[in-house]
Amino acid sequence: MNMNIFEKILARASGKKEVTPGEIVEANIDMAMIHDLTGPLTLDSFKKIGASKVWDPKRIVIIFDHLIPASTIRAATHQKNLREFAREQGIRSLYDIGQGGVCHQVFHERGYARPGELIVGADSHTCTYGALGAFATGIGSTEMAAVFTTGKMWFKVPKAIKICVRGKLRKYTTPKDLILKIIGDLGEGGAIYKGLEFTGQTFKEMSIDGRLTVCNMVVEAGAKAGIVPPDNKTIAYVRARTRGTFKPVLSDEGARYEDVLEYDVSSLQPLVACPPTVDNVRPASELQNVIIDQVFIGSCTNGRIEDLRLAASILKGRRISEGVRMIISPASQEIYKECLREGLLRIFTEAGAVVTNATCGPCLGGHMGLLAPGEVCISTSNRNFVGRMGSPQSKVYLANPATAAASGVTGHITDPNELRRR
């Protein structure tokens, strides 16, 4: 039977020759990840079920990223407990403050995401690793405790949608705009528990950073996972980061899909997801009347070096508008150092931005950059729920890094192409 990439990975992980959509399988997990926010709940559940040893300490990664450096005594205590747990269990892959950064950058940057593997993380944006050809999905902390104990988890084999994309992205139109367009069309619940497979010439030419951005946001349409079929670009990226062996998987010719969607990005404009839902998507050029108080450039969606270079290209030689605050958070310590080497930090600070450590903090209103009632933020992150970044009376607009930077310069939502015409 011809199978798509999601089915082939789940079949291999569950020891079956073939699987079909809707079938329940018990699969062996290749890698599991927790962070400082979900990890403490996992540890509590691990103890409650009476477990004493994790199934395989080499397959568990712990990354501190949400509340770092610790913002409260409670957060500091949780992080202390996670360090002690890692030492007790022999888990060596713990990335402490100053050693890693945002989990969905560090995990693949350090070579834990590999093509053809089944990865779970106690964070909804674990789907990011699908950019490297893995079946990766977010699970709850209690479920992770079961994974820590047995190394297994049950899955319903998802139906799949193939998304074929052609055309060349225009200057200042990015993969973020493409996934916003797709989510806008599907709706925030349009792909619940489905797999989205991204193919076509646009993806073949897209950077790994861009593919990571696209797969990062598939969960915003409800998808179980998103995958870009691994190619030579994928293999080169992974080979440079891991000594481990892996076996890339591709969909069979004639594989089944619930639907096939086609896009041409040749005329796609910079887009913005307006509050309070991520599928409320409009062209940035139509939102010039939206005055902003804050800009956030960072997160597991758009805090990568490619994103920060794009923002710097807008900010170089310009000043952030009076009355606007701009927070920039590189997604990892490695990216922070690369920004330093390339002079991007100087461009950001001379423009009037504050550059933070690598953290998720501002993205979820964790412990820095919170919004007051009535304030408006344009953010490169992935969610604009009510109260996502602070007060329930604040508003968050989602955009690509060029749009966010350009908006910081003008003080209102701005299509970056408008700055070129001035």
Short mmCIF file of C-alpha atoms in Angstrom, two decimals, residues 26-34 42-43 45-46 49 51 53-61 85 89 91 118-122 137-155 224:
data_model
loop_
_atom_site.label_atom_id
_atom_site.label_comp_id
_atom_site.label_asym_id
_atom_site.label_seq_id
_atom_site.Cartn_x
_atom_site.Cartn_y
_atom_site.Cartn_z
CA GLU A 26 1.30 2.47 20.01
CA ALA A 27 4.55 4.02 18.83
CA ASN A 28 8.08 4.07 20.19
CA ILE A 29 9.28 7.63 20.78
CA ASP A 30 12.65 8.61 19.33
CA MET A 31 13.15 11.85 21.28
CA ALA A 32 11.26 13.74 23.99
CA MET A 33 11.63 17.33 25.19
CA ILE A 34 10.41 19.36 28.18
CA THR A 42 5.87 16.27 34.07
CA LEU A 43 8.02 15.55 37.12
CA SER A 45 3.08 13.20 37.24
CA PHE A 46 6.16 10.99 36.90
CA ILE A 49 2.49 7.18 38.78
CA ALA A 51 8.01 5.70 38.31
CA LYS A 53 13.72 5.74 36.32
CA VAL A 54 13.17 7.26 32.88
CA TRP A 55 13.08 4.86 29.95
CA ASP A 56 16.17 6.28 28.25
CA PRO A 57 18.04 9.37 29.51
CA LYS A 58 19.77 9.78 26.15
CA ARG A 59 16.43 10.40 24.44
CA ILE A 60 15.29 13.19 26.77
CA VAL A 61 16.19 16.87 26.34
CA PHE A 85 16.05 15.42 38.32
CA GLN A 89 18.28 10.30 36.03
CA ILE A 91 19.93 13.11 31.58
CA LEU A 118 9.01 10.49 15.94
CA ILE A 119 9.50 13.38 18.36
CA VAL A 120 7.25 14.62 21.15
CA GLY A 121 7.65 17.73 23.25
CA ALA A 122 5.67 19.14 26.14
CA THR A 137 4.06 17.03 17.83
CA GLY A 138 3.25 18.65 21.14
CA ILE A 139 1.80 16.65 24.04
CA GLY A 140 0.68 17.40 27.59
CA SER A 141 2.89 17.20 30.66
CA THR A 142 0.97 14.18 32.01
CA GLU A 143 1.39 12.38 28.70
CA MET A 144 5.08 13.20 28.82
CA ALA A 145 5.34 11.52 32.22
CA ALA A 146 4.04 8.34 30.58
CA VAL A 147 6.59 8.75 27.77
CA PHE A 148 9.36 9.23 30.34
CA THR A 149 8.27 5.97 31.97
CA THR A 150 7.62 3.73 28.96
CA GLY A 151 9.13 5.42 25.91
CA LYS A 152 5.84 4.84 24.14
CA MET A 153 2.67 6.74 23.31
CA TRP A 154 -0.50 6.02 21.37
CA PHE A 155 -1.38 8.00 18.24
CA LYS A 224 -1.17 17.40 14.53
#
